[in-house]
Amino acid sequence: MRIVGGSLRGRNLACPAGKDVRPTLDRVREALFNILSHASRWYEEDENPLYDGIVLDAFAGSGALGLEALSRGAQKAVFFDRDSKALAAIDENIKTLKLEDRASARRADATRPVKASTPASLIFLDPPYHQDLITPSIQALRAAGWIDDKTLIIAERDPRDAMTDIPGIDILDTRKYGRCQIDMMRLYS
């Protein structure tokens, strides 16, 4: 695994081993960040959630999505994962990339998150497939203050997994890349 764009482009990332680890492919990350860099169709021109924002990478695994966001202009990233191997890989990646002042990893569950001091501008949800964790995570993160009307939520899932409607949340765009689907969402405006 590596960072595919931005100031840290080409830098390698540690990836935790395990059957539940399913890193987002480089080509999918590249496509996703190309979409995010042109997200102004959903926001005012000076409000792109990627630039100078706070990113939450929930179900972080290696932290590749949040680290990619930092490489491309995000101000700060917070990583949630429950697995000790994943947290060790994230900590290693943060140190290797010298991002200790802009990134922190927490043993946390997105379905029971800690309270946020500030809402995130961008949230990545990449839970294990076939466990229906996207809807309860969004509801819990919203209740804990991580989501406000400017937060862009990016969820990765298996296209065969149904996602229930989430009250107050609009799906802005959906993209399929092989065996994964990316849904881009935010609160109704």
Short mmCIF file of N, CA and C in Angstrom, two decimals:
data_model
loop_
_atom_site.label_atom_id
_atom_site.label_comp_id
_atom_site.label_asym_id
_atom_site.label_seq_id
_atom_site.Cartn_x
_atom_site.Cartn_y
_atom_site.Cartn_z
N MET A 1 0.84 -1.18 0.00
CA MET A 1 0.00 0.00 0.00
C MET A 1 0.88 1.24 0.00
N ARG A 2 0.35 2.28 -0.62
CA ARG A 2 1.10 3.53 -0.70
C ARG A 2 0.14 4.70 -0.79
N ILE A 3 0.66 5.90 -0.55
CA ILE A 3 -0.10 7.13 -0.76
C ILE A 3 -0.08 7.39 -2.27
N VAL A 4 -1.24 7.65 -2.87
CA VAL A 4 -1.30 7.76 -4.32
C VAL A 4 -1.23 9.19 -4.84
N GLY A 5 -1.37 10.20 -3.98
CA GLY A 5 -1.30 11.58 -4.46
C GLY A 5 -0.99 12.57 -3.36
N GLY A 6 -0.74 13.80 -3.76
CA GLY A 6 -0.48 14.86 -2.80
C GLY A 6 0.97 14.94 -2.38
N SER A 7 1.21 15.64 -1.27
CA SER A 7 2.57 15.91 -0.80
C SER A 7 3.33 14.66 -0.36
N LEU A 8 2.62 13.59 -0.01
CA LEU A 8 3.27 12.36 0.45
C LEU A 8 3.21 11.25 -0.60
N ARG A 9 2.91 11.62 -1.83
CA ARG A 9 2.73 10.66 -2.91
C ARG A 9 3.89 9.66 -3.00
N GLY A 10 3.52 8.38 -3.13
CA GLY A 10 4.51 7.33 -3.31
C GLY A 10 5.04 6.72 -2.01
N ARG A 11 4.74 7.35 -0.87
CA ARG A 11 5.22 6.82 0.41
C ARG A 11 4.48 5.53 0.75
N ASN A 12 5.21 4.53 1.21
CA ASN A 12 4.63 3.24 1.55
C ASN A 12 3.91 3.29 2.89
N LEU A 13 2.90 2.44 3.03
CA LEU A 13 2.13 2.34 4.27
C LEU A 13 2.18 0.93 4.81
N ALA A 14 2.28 0.83 6.13
CA ALA A 14 2.16 -0.47 6.80
C ALA A 14 0.69 -0.86 6.78
N CYS A 15 0.43 -2.15 6.59
CA CYS A 15 -0.95 -2.64 6.57
C CYS A 15 -1.06 -3.80 7.55
N PRO A 16 -2.04 -3.73 8.45
CA PRO A 16 -2.18 -4.83 9.41
C PRO A 16 -2.66 -6.10 8.73
N ALA A 17 -2.19 -7.22 9.22
CA ALA A 17 -2.64 -8.51 8.70
C ALA A 17 -3.94 -8.88 9.38
N GLY A 18 -4.74 -9.64 8.69
CA GLY A 18 -5.98 -10.13 9.28
C GLY A 18 -7.04 -10.35 8.24
N LYS A 19 -7.96 -11.23 8.55
CA LYS A 19 -9.01 -11.57 7.59
C LYS A 19 -10.03 -10.46 7.41
N ASP A 20 -10.16 -9.57 8.40
CA ASP A 20 -11.12 -8.48 8.29
C ASP A 20 -10.53 -7.23 7.65
N VAL A 21 -9.23 -7.25 7.36
CA VAL A 21 -8.59 -6.09 6.76
C VAL A 21 -8.79 -6.17 5.25
N ARG A 22 -9.36 -5.12 4.70
CA ARG A 22 -9.65 -5.04 3.28
C ARG A 22 -9.31 -3.64 2.82
N PRO A 23 -8.02 -3.36 2.59
CA PRO A 23 -7.61 -2.00 2.22
C PRO A 23 -8.28 -1.54 0.93
N THR A 24 -8.64 -0.27 0.90
CA THR A 24 -9.19 0.32 -0.31
C THR A 24 -8.09 0.34 -1.37
N LEU A 25 -8.38 -0.20 -2.53
CA LEU A 25 -7.39 -0.29 -3.60
C LEU A 25 -6.89 1.08 -4.02
N ASP A 26 -5.63 1.13 -4.47
CA ASP A 26 -5.03 2.39 -4.92
C ASP A 26 -5.90 3.07 -5.97
N ARG A 27 -6.38 2.31 -6.96
CA ARG A 27 -7.16 2.92 -8.05
C ARG A 27 -8.48 3.48 -7.54
N VAL A 28 -9.07 2.85 -6.53
CA VAL A 28 -10.32 3.35 -5.96
C VAL A 28 -10.05 4.62 -5.16
N ARG A 29 -8.95 4.62 -4.38
CA ARG A 29 -8.59 5.84 -3.64
C ARG A 29 -8.30 7.00 -4.58
N GLU A 30 -7.58 6.72 -5.66
CA GLU A 30 -7.28 7.76 -6.64
C GLU A 30 -8.58 8.33 -7.23
N ALA A 31 -9.49 7.47 -7.63
CA ALA A 31 -10.78 7.93 -8.19
C ALA A 31 -11.57 8.72 -7.15
N LEU A 32 -11.61 8.23 -5.93
CA LEU A 32 -12.34 8.91 -4.86
C LEU A 32 -11.78 10.30 -4.59
N PHE A 33 -10.48 10.42 -4.50
CA PHE A 33 -9.88 11.72 -4.22
C PHE A 33 -9.97 12.67 -5.42
N ASN A 34 -10.04 12.14 -6.63
CA ASN A 34 -10.32 13.00 -7.78
C ASN A 34 -11.72 13.59 -7.66
N ILE A 35 -12.68 12.78 -7.24
CA ILE A 35 -14.05 13.27 -7.03
C ILE A 35 -14.05 14.31 -5.92
N LEU A 36 -13.37 14.03 -4.82
CA LEU A 36 -13.36 14.96 -3.68
C LEU A 36 -12.70 16.29 -4.04
N SER A 37 -11.69 16.26 -4.87
CA SER A 37 -11.02 17.52 -5.23
C SER A 37 -11.93 18.41 -6.07
N HIS A 38 -13.01 17.84 -6.59
CA HIS A 38 -13.98 18.60 -7.38
C HIS A 38 -15.36 18.58 -6.73
N ALA A 39 -15.39 18.51 -5.41
CA ALA A 39 -16.66 18.40 -4.68
C ALA A 39 -17.43 19.71 -4.61
N SER A 40 -16.96 20.74 -5.30
CA SER A 40 -17.62 22.04 -5.21
C SER A 40 -19.05 22.00 -5.73
N ARG A 41 -19.43 20.97 -6.46
CA ARG A 41 -20.82 20.90 -6.90
C ARG A 41 -21.76 20.65 -5.71
N TRP A 42 -21.20 20.20 -4.59
CA TRP A 42 -22.00 19.97 -3.38
C TRP A 42 -21.82 21.08 -2.36
N TYR A 43 -20.84 21.96 -2.57
CA TYR A 43 -20.46 22.97 -1.59
C TYR A 43 -20.18 24.29 -2.26
N GLU A 44 -20.10 25.32 -1.43
CA GLU A 44 -19.58 26.59 -1.92
C GLU A 44 -18.12 26.37 -2.31
N GLU A 45 -17.62 27.16 -3.21
CA GLU A 45 -16.28 26.94 -3.74
C GLU A 45 -15.20 26.90 -2.67
N ASP A 46 -15.31 27.72 -1.64
CA ASP A 46 -14.27 27.78 -0.61
C ASP A 46 -14.53 26.81 0.55
N GLU A 47 -15.47 25.89 0.40
CA GLU A 47 -15.83 24.99 1.50
C GLU A 47 -15.54 23.52 1.22
N ASN A 48 -14.66 23.20 0.30
CA ASN A 48 -14.40 21.80 0.01
C ASN A 48 -13.96 21.09 1.29
N PRO A 49 -14.63 19.99 1.66
CA PRO A 49 -14.34 19.33 2.94
C PRO A 49 -12.96 18.71 3.03
N LEU A 50 -12.31 18.53 1.90
CA LEU A 50 -10.98 17.92 1.91
C LEU A 50 -9.91 18.90 2.34
N TYR A 51 -10.02 20.14 1.93
CA TYR A 51 -8.95 21.11 2.16
C TYR A 51 -9.10 21.79 3.51
N ASP A 52 -8.04 21.74 4.29
CA ASP A 52 -7.97 22.38 5.60
C ASP A 52 -9.02 21.89 6.58
N GLY A 53 -9.60 20.73 6.35
CA GLY A 53 -10.64 20.22 7.22
C GLY A 53 -10.15 19.17 8.20
N ILE A 54 -11.08 18.73 9.03
CA ILE A 54 -10.84 17.65 9.98
C ILE A 54 -11.47 16.39 9.40
N VAL A 55 -10.67 15.34 9.31
CA VAL A 55 -11.10 14.08 8.72
C VAL A 55 -11.21 13.03 9.81
N LEU A 56 -12.30 12.26 9.77
CA LEU A 56 -12.45 11.09 10.64
C LEU A 56 -12.40 9.87 9.74
N ASP A 57 -11.45 8.99 9.99
CA ASP A 57 -11.33 7.73 9.26
C ASP A 57 -11.76 6.63 10.23
N ALA A 58 -13.04 6.25 10.14
CA ALA A 58 -13.58 5.22 11.04
C ALA A 58 -13.39 3.85 10.38
N PHE A 59 -13.23 2.81 11.16
CA PHE A 59 -12.88 1.48 10.65
C PHE A 59 -11.60 1.62 9.84
N ALA A 60 -10.61 2.29 10.41
CA ALA A 60 -9.46 2.80 9.67
C ALA A 60 -8.53 1.75 9.08
N GLY A 61 -8.39 0.59 9.69
CA GLY A 61 -7.46 -0.41 9.15
C GLY A 61 -6.04 0.11 9.15
N SER A 62 -5.48 0.40 7.99
CA SER A 62 -4.12 0.97 7.89
C SER A 62 -4.13 2.49 8.02
N GLY A 63 -5.32 3.08 7.91
CA GLY A 63 -5.43 4.54 7.93
C GLY A 63 -5.21 5.17 6.57
N ALA A 64 -5.19 4.36 5.51
CA ALA A 64 -4.85 4.85 4.18
C ALA A 64 -5.73 6.00 3.72
N LEU A 65 -7.04 5.94 3.98
CA LEU A 65 -7.92 7.02 3.51
C LEU A 65 -7.64 8.33 4.22
N GLY A 66 -7.53 8.29 5.54
CA GLY A 66 -7.23 9.51 6.29
C GLY A 66 -5.84 10.06 5.99
N LEU A 67 -4.86 9.18 5.81
CA LEU A 67 -3.51 9.62 5.48
C LEU A 67 -3.46 10.22 4.08
N GLU A 68 -4.21 9.64 3.17
CA GLU A 68 -4.31 10.20 1.81
C GLU A 68 -4.92 11.61 1.88
N ALA A 69 -5.94 11.78 2.73
CA ALA A 69 -6.56 13.10 2.90
C ALA A 69 -5.55 14.12 3.43
N LEU A 70 -4.73 13.71 4.41
CA LEU A 70 -3.69 14.61 4.92
C LEU A 70 -2.69 14.98 3.83
N SER A 71 -2.32 14.01 3.02
CA SER A 71 -1.39 14.25 1.92
C SER A 71 -1.94 15.25 0.92
N ARG A 72 -3.27 15.30 0.83
CA ARG A 72 -3.92 16.15 -0.18
C ARG A 72 -4.50 17.45 0.39
N GLY A 73 -4.17 17.78 1.64
CA GLY A 73 -4.54 19.09 2.14
C GLY A 73 -5.42 19.15 3.37
N ALA A 74 -5.86 18.02 3.90
CA ALA A 74 -6.64 18.07 5.14
C ALA A 74 -5.74 18.57 6.27
N GLN A 75 -6.34 19.24 7.23
CA GLN A 75 -5.59 19.83 8.34
C GLN A 75 -5.25 18.80 9.41
N LYS A 76 -6.23 17.95 9.73
CA LYS A 76 -6.07 17.01 10.84
C LYS A 76 -6.86 15.74 10.52
N ALA A 77 -6.40 14.61 11.05
CA ALA A 77 -7.12 13.35 10.88
C ALA A 77 -7.18 12.61 12.20
N VAL A 78 -8.34 12.03 12.46
CA VAL A 78 -8.56 11.16 13.62
C VAL A 78 -8.92 9.79 13.06
N PHE A 79 -8.30 8.76 13.61
CA PHE A 79 -8.51 7.39 13.15
C PHE A 79 -9.17 6.58 14.25
N PHE A 80 -10.26 5.88 13.92
CA PHE A 80 -10.94 4.96 14.85
C PHE A 80 -10.73 3.54 14.36
N ASP A 81 -10.34 2.67 15.25
CA ASP A 81 -10.37 1.24 14.99
C ASP A 81 -10.37 0.53 16.32
N ARG A 82 -10.92 -0.68 16.34
CA ARG A 82 -10.97 -1.47 17.59
C ARG A 82 -9.85 -2.48 17.66
N ASP A 83 -9.22 -2.76 16.53
CA ASP A 83 -8.22 -3.81 16.46
C ASP A 83 -6.83 -3.29 16.83
N SER A 84 -6.15 -3.99 17.73
CA SER A 84 -4.83 -3.52 18.18
C SER A 84 -3.79 -3.57 17.05
N LYS A 85 -3.88 -4.55 16.14
CA LYS A 85 -2.94 -4.62 15.01
C LYS A 85 -3.16 -3.43 14.07
N ALA A 86 -4.41 -3.08 13.84
CA ALA A 86 -4.71 -1.92 12.99
C ALA A 86 -4.18 -0.65 13.64
N LEU A 87 -4.41 -0.48 14.93
CA LEU A 87 -3.94 0.72 15.62
C LEU A 87 -2.42 0.82 15.59
N ALA A 88 -1.74 -0.32 15.73
CA ALA A 88 -0.27 -0.32 15.66
C ALA A 88 0.19 0.10 14.26
N ALA A 89 -0.48 -0.40 13.21
CA ALA A 89 -0.12 -0.01 11.84
C ALA A 89 -0.37 1.47 11.60
N ILE A 90 -1.49 1.98 12.11
CA ILE A 90 -1.80 3.41 11.94
C ILE A 90 -0.74 4.25 12.65
N ASP A 91 -0.43 3.88 13.90
CA ASP A 91 0.60 4.62 14.64
C ASP A 91 1.94 4.60 13.91
N GLU A 92 2.31 3.44 13.36
CA GLU A 92 3.56 3.33 12.59
C GLU A 92 3.52 4.25 11.38
N ASN A 93 2.38 4.25 10.67
CA ASN A 93 2.25 5.11 9.47
C ASN A 93 2.32 6.59 9.83
N ILE A 94 1.67 6.97 10.92
CA ILE A 94 1.70 8.37 11.36
C ILE A 94 3.14 8.80 11.66
N LYS A 95 3.88 7.94 12.38
CA LYS A 95 5.27 8.26 12.73
C LYS A 95 6.17 8.28 11.50
N THR A 96 6.04 7.27 10.64
CA THR A 96 6.86 7.19 9.44
C THR A 96 6.66 8.41 8.55
N LEU A 97 5.41 8.88 8.47
CA LEU A 97 5.10 10.03 7.61
C LEU A 97 5.28 11.37 8.33
N LYS A 98 5.71 11.30 9.61
CA LYS A 98 5.95 12.50 10.43
C LYS A 98 4.70 13.39 10.53
N LEU A 99 3.58 12.74 10.86
CA LEU A 99 2.30 13.45 10.95
C LEU A 99 1.76 13.48 12.39
N GLU A 100 2.63 13.29 13.36
CA GLU A 100 2.19 13.23 14.76
C GLU A 100 1.44 14.49 15.20
N ASP A 101 1.77 15.63 14.64
CA ASP A 101 1.10 16.88 15.03
C ASP A 101 -0.25 17.08 14.34
N ARG A 102 -0.56 16.22 13.36
CA ARG A 102 -1.81 16.37 12.60
C ARG A 102 -2.71 15.15 12.64
N ALA A 103 -2.28 14.08 13.29
CA ALA A 103 -3.04 12.83 13.26
C ALA A 103 -3.00 12.13 14.61
N SER A 104 -4.11 11.46 14.93
CA SER A 104 -4.16 10.65 16.15
C SER A 104 -5.06 9.44 15.93
N ALA A 105 -4.64 8.33 16.51
CA ALA A 105 -5.40 7.08 16.41
C ALA A 105 -6.00 6.75 17.77
N ARG A 106 -7.25 6.31 17.75
CA ARG A 106 -7.95 5.97 18.99
C ARG A 106 -8.58 4.59 18.88
N ARG A 107 -8.49 3.84 19.99
CA ARG A 107 -9.25 2.59 20.05
C ARG A 107 -10.69 3.03 20.25
N ALA A 108 -11.49 2.91 19.20
CA ALA A 108 -12.86 3.38 19.25
C ALA A 108 -13.72 2.61 18.26
N ASP A 109 -15.00 2.62 18.52
CA ASP A 109 -16.00 1.95 17.70
C ASP A 109 -16.91 3.02 17.12
N ALA A 110 -17.04 3.07 15.82
CA ALA A 110 -17.86 4.09 15.17
C ALA A 110 -19.34 3.96 15.51
N THR A 111 -19.76 2.80 15.98
CA THR A 111 -21.16 2.66 16.38
C THR A 111 -21.39 3.11 17.82
N ARG A 112 -20.29 3.38 18.54
CA ARG A 112 -20.35 3.91 19.92
C ARG A 112 -19.19 4.89 20.11
N PRO A 113 -19.20 5.98 19.32
CA PRO A 113 -18.04 6.88 19.33
C PRO A 113 -17.99 7.78 20.56
N VAL A 114 -16.79 8.29 20.80
CA VAL A 114 -16.61 9.33 21.81
C VAL A 114 -17.21 10.62 21.27
N LYS A 115 -17.53 11.55 22.16
CA LYS A 115 -18.07 12.85 21.75
C LYS A 115 -17.00 13.62 20.98
N ALA A 116 -17.43 14.33 19.98
CA ALA A 116 -16.52 15.16 19.19
C ALA A 116 -16.46 16.56 19.77
N SER A 117 -15.27 17.14 19.77
CA SER A 117 -15.16 18.54 20.18
C SER A 117 -15.52 19.46 19.03
N THR A 118 -15.31 18.99 17.80
CA THR A 118 -15.64 19.73 16.59
C THR A 118 -16.13 18.73 15.55
N PRO A 119 -17.17 19.05 14.79
CA PRO A 119 -17.60 18.13 13.73
C PRO A 119 -16.51 17.94 12.68
N ALA A 120 -16.48 16.79 12.10
CA ALA A 120 -15.54 16.52 11.01
C ALA A 120 -16.07 17.14 9.73
N SER A 121 -15.18 17.54 8.85
CA SER A 121 -15.61 18.02 7.54
C SER A 121 -15.78 16.86 6.57
N LEU A 122 -15.05 15.76 6.86
CA LEU A 122 -15.06 14.60 5.98
C LEU A 122 -14.95 13.35 6.83
N ILE A 123 -15.84 12.38 6.59
CA ILE A 123 -15.81 11.11 7.32
C ILE A 123 -15.73 9.97 6.33
N PHE A 124 -14.77 9.08 6.55
CA PHE A 124 -14.65 7.86 5.77
C PHE A 124 -15.16 6.70 6.63
N LEU A 125 -16.11 5.95 6.08
CA LEU A 125 -16.62 4.74 6.74
C LEU A 125 -16.32 3.57 5.82
N ASP A 126 -15.47 2.68 6.27
CA ASP A 126 -15.09 1.51 5.48
C ASP A 126 -15.18 0.29 6.38
N PRO A 127 -16.42 -0.04 6.84
CA PRO A 127 -16.57 -1.15 7.77
C PRO A 127 -16.43 -2.51 7.07
N PRO A 128 -16.25 -3.56 7.85
CA PRO A 128 -16.26 -4.90 7.25
C PRO A 128 -17.56 -5.11 6.47
N TYR A 129 -17.44 -5.74 5.32
CA TYR A 129 -18.62 -6.00 4.50
C TYR A 129 -19.58 -6.97 5.20
N HIS A 130 -20.82 -6.91 4.81
CA HIS A 130 -21.89 -7.84 5.21
C HIS A 130 -22.24 -7.77 6.70
N GLN A 131 -21.94 -6.65 7.36
CA GLN A 131 -22.29 -6.53 8.78
C GLN A 131 -23.24 -5.37 9.06
N ASP A 132 -23.69 -4.69 8.01
CA ASP A 132 -24.67 -3.60 8.14
C ASP A 132 -24.27 -2.58 9.21
N LEU A 133 -23.06 -2.04 9.10
CA LEU A 133 -22.56 -1.10 10.10
C LEU A 133 -22.61 0.36 9.65
N ILE A 134 -22.92 0.63 8.41
CA ILE A 134 -22.89 2.01 7.93
C ILE A 134 -24.00 2.84 8.58
N THR A 135 -25.24 2.37 8.51
CA THR A 135 -26.35 3.15 9.07
C THR A 135 -26.19 3.39 10.57
N PRO A 136 -25.92 2.35 11.39
CA PRO A 136 -25.77 2.64 12.82
C PRO A 136 -24.56 3.53 13.13
N SER A 137 -23.51 3.44 12.32
CA SER A 137 -22.34 4.30 12.53
C SER A 137 -22.70 5.76 12.26
N ILE A 138 -23.38 6.02 11.16
CA ILE A 138 -23.77 7.39 10.84
C ILE A 138 -24.67 7.96 11.92
N GLN A 139 -25.64 7.17 12.37
CA GLN A 139 -26.54 7.64 13.42
C GLN A 139 -25.78 7.94 14.71
N ALA A 140 -24.86 7.07 15.09
CA ALA A 140 -24.08 7.27 16.33
C ALA A 140 -23.13 8.45 16.20
N LEU A 141 -22.46 8.58 15.06
CA LEU A 141 -21.53 9.70 14.86
C LEU A 141 -22.27 11.03 14.85
N ARG A 142 -23.45 11.02 14.28
CA ARG A 142 -24.27 12.25 14.28
C ARG A 142 -24.67 12.62 15.71
N ALA A 143 -25.11 11.65 16.49
CA ALA A 143 -25.51 11.90 17.87
C ALA A 143 -24.34 12.37 18.73
N ALA A 144 -23.12 11.93 18.39
CA ALA A 144 -21.93 12.29 19.16
C ALA A 144 -21.29 13.59 18.68
N GLY A 145 -21.88 14.25 17.69
CA GLY A 145 -21.38 15.55 17.25
C GLY A 145 -20.30 15.52 16.18
N TRP A 146 -20.03 14.37 15.59
CA TRP A 146 -19.03 14.28 14.53
C TRP A 146 -19.57 14.78 13.20
N ILE A 147 -20.90 14.78 13.03
CA ILE A 147 -21.53 15.14 11.76
C ILE A 147 -22.39 16.38 11.94
N ASP A 148 -22.17 17.36 11.04
CA ASP A 148 -23.07 18.51 10.97
C ASP A 148 -23.47 18.70 9.51
N ASP A 149 -24.11 19.82 9.19
CA ASP A 149 -24.63 20.01 7.84
C ASP A 149 -23.55 20.24 6.79
N LYS A 150 -22.31 20.40 7.19
CA LYS A 150 -21.22 20.57 6.23
C LYS A 150 -20.37 19.31 6.07
N THR A 151 -20.64 18.28 6.85
CA THR A 151 -19.85 17.05 6.81
C THR A 151 -20.19 16.22 5.58
N LEU A 152 -19.16 15.83 4.84
CA LEU A 152 -19.33 14.90 3.73
C LEU A 152 -18.96 13.52 4.24
N ILE A 153 -19.84 12.56 4.03
CA ILE A 153 -19.64 11.18 4.49
C ILE A 153 -19.39 10.31 3.27
N ILE A 154 -18.29 9.57 3.31
CA ILE A 154 -17.93 8.65 2.24
C ILE A 154 -17.98 7.24 2.83
N ALA A 155 -18.87 6.40 2.30
CA ALA A 155 -19.01 5.04 2.81
C ALA A 155 -18.66 4.05 1.72
N GLU A 156 -17.83 3.08 2.07
CA GLU A 156 -17.48 2.01 1.14
C GLU A 156 -18.19 0.75 1.59
N ARG A 157 -18.82 0.07 0.62
CA ARG A 157 -19.54 -1.16 0.95
C ARG A 157 -19.56 -2.10 -0.25
N ASP A 158 -19.95 -3.32 0.01
CA ASP A 158 -20.18 -4.29 -1.05
C ASP A 158 -21.49 -3.88 -1.74
N PRO A 159 -21.52 -3.77 -3.07
CA PRO A 159 -22.75 -3.34 -3.74
C PRO A 159 -23.94 -4.27 -3.48
N ARG A 160 -23.67 -5.51 -3.08
CA ARG A 160 -24.76 -6.44 -2.78
C ARG A 160 -25.37 -6.20 -1.41
N ASP A 161 -24.67 -5.44 -0.55
CA ASP A 161 -25.20 -5.12 0.77
C ASP A 161 -26.19 -3.97 0.65
N ALA A 162 -27.40 -4.19 1.09
CA ALA A 162 -28.40 -3.12 1.07
C ALA A 162 -28.06 -2.11 2.16
N MET A 163 -28.36 -0.86 1.89
CA MET A 163 -28.19 0.17 2.91
C MET A 163 -29.54 0.80 3.13
N THR A 164 -29.98 0.82 4.37
CA THR A 164 -31.28 1.40 4.67
C THR A 164 -31.21 2.91 4.58
N ASP A 165 -32.35 3.52 4.29
CA ASP A 165 -32.41 4.98 4.29
C ASP A 165 -32.08 5.49 5.68
N ILE A 166 -31.33 6.55 5.72
CA ILE A 166 -30.94 7.14 6.99
C ILE A 166 -31.67 8.48 7.11
N PRO A 167 -32.54 8.62 8.09
CA PRO A 167 -33.29 9.88 8.20
C PRO A 167 -32.35 11.08 8.26
N GLY A 168 -32.65 12.08 7.43
CA GLY A 168 -31.87 13.31 7.41
C GLY A 168 -30.63 13.27 6.54
N ILE A 169 -30.34 12.14 5.91
CA ILE A 169 -29.13 12.00 5.10
C ILE A 169 -29.50 11.82 3.63
N ASP A 170 -28.84 12.57 2.78
CA ASP A 170 -29.00 12.50 1.33
C ASP A 170 -27.82 11.77 0.72
N ILE A 171 -28.06 10.84 -0.20
CA ILE A 171 -26.98 10.26 -0.98
C ILE A 171 -26.77 11.16 -2.19
N LEU A 172 -25.58 11.75 -2.27
CA LEU A 172 -25.26 12.71 -3.33
C LEU A 172 -24.79 12.03 -4.60
N ASP A 173 -24.06 10.93 -4.44
CA ASP A 173 -23.47 10.25 -5.59
C ASP A 173 -23.12 8.84 -5.16
N THR A 174 -23.13 7.93 -6.11
CA THR A 174 -22.74 6.54 -5.88
C THR A 174 -21.86 6.11 -7.04
N ARG A 175 -20.77 5.46 -6.72
CA ARG A 175 -19.86 4.94 -7.74
C ARG A 175 -19.54 3.48 -7.42
N LYS A 176 -19.45 2.66 -8.45
CA LYS A 176 -19.07 1.25 -8.28
C LYS A 176 -17.71 1.03 -8.93
N TYR A 177 -16.87 0.32 -8.17
CA TYR A 177 -15.53 -0.03 -8.63
C TYR A 177 -15.34 -1.52 -8.36
N GLY A 178 -15.65 -2.36 -9.32
CA GLY A 178 -15.51 -3.79 -9.12
C GLY A 178 -16.39 -4.28 -7.98
N ARG A 179 -15.74 -4.81 -6.94
CA ARG A 179 -16.47 -5.38 -5.81
C ARG A 179 -16.69 -4.39 -4.68
N CYS A 180 -16.60 -3.10 -4.95
CA CYS A 180 -16.92 -2.12 -3.91
C CYS A 180 -17.78 -1.00 -4.48
N GLN A 181 -18.57 -0.43 -3.62
CA GLN A 181 -19.41 0.72 -3.98
C GLN A 181 -19.10 1.84 -3.01
N ILE A 182 -18.99 3.05 -3.54
CA ILE A 182 -18.73 4.23 -2.74
C ILE A 182 -19.98 5.10 -2.77
N ASP A 183 -20.53 5.41 -1.59
CA ASP A 183 -21.67 6.31 -1.47
C ASP A 183 -21.19 7.59 -0.81
N MET A 184 -21.51 8.73 -1.42
CA MET A 184 -21.16 10.05 -0.87
C MET A 184 -22.44 10.68 -0.35
N MET A 185 -22.43 11.06 0.95
CA MET A 185 -23.64 11.50 1.62
C MET A 185 -23.40 12.75 2.46
N ARG A 186 -24.50 13.43 2.78
CA ARG A 186 -24.45 14.51 3.76
C ARG A 186 -25.87 14.77 4.27
N LEU A 187 -25.97 15.55 5.34
CA LEU A 187 -27.28 15.92 5.88
C LEU A 187 -28.05 16.70 4.83
N TYR A 188 -29.36 16.58 4.87
CA TYR A 188 -30.20 17.42 3.98
C TYR A 188 -29.83 18.86 4.20
N SER A 189 -29.84 19.62 3.13
CA SER A 189 -29.55 21.05 3.29
C SER A 189 -30.84 21.85 3.39
#
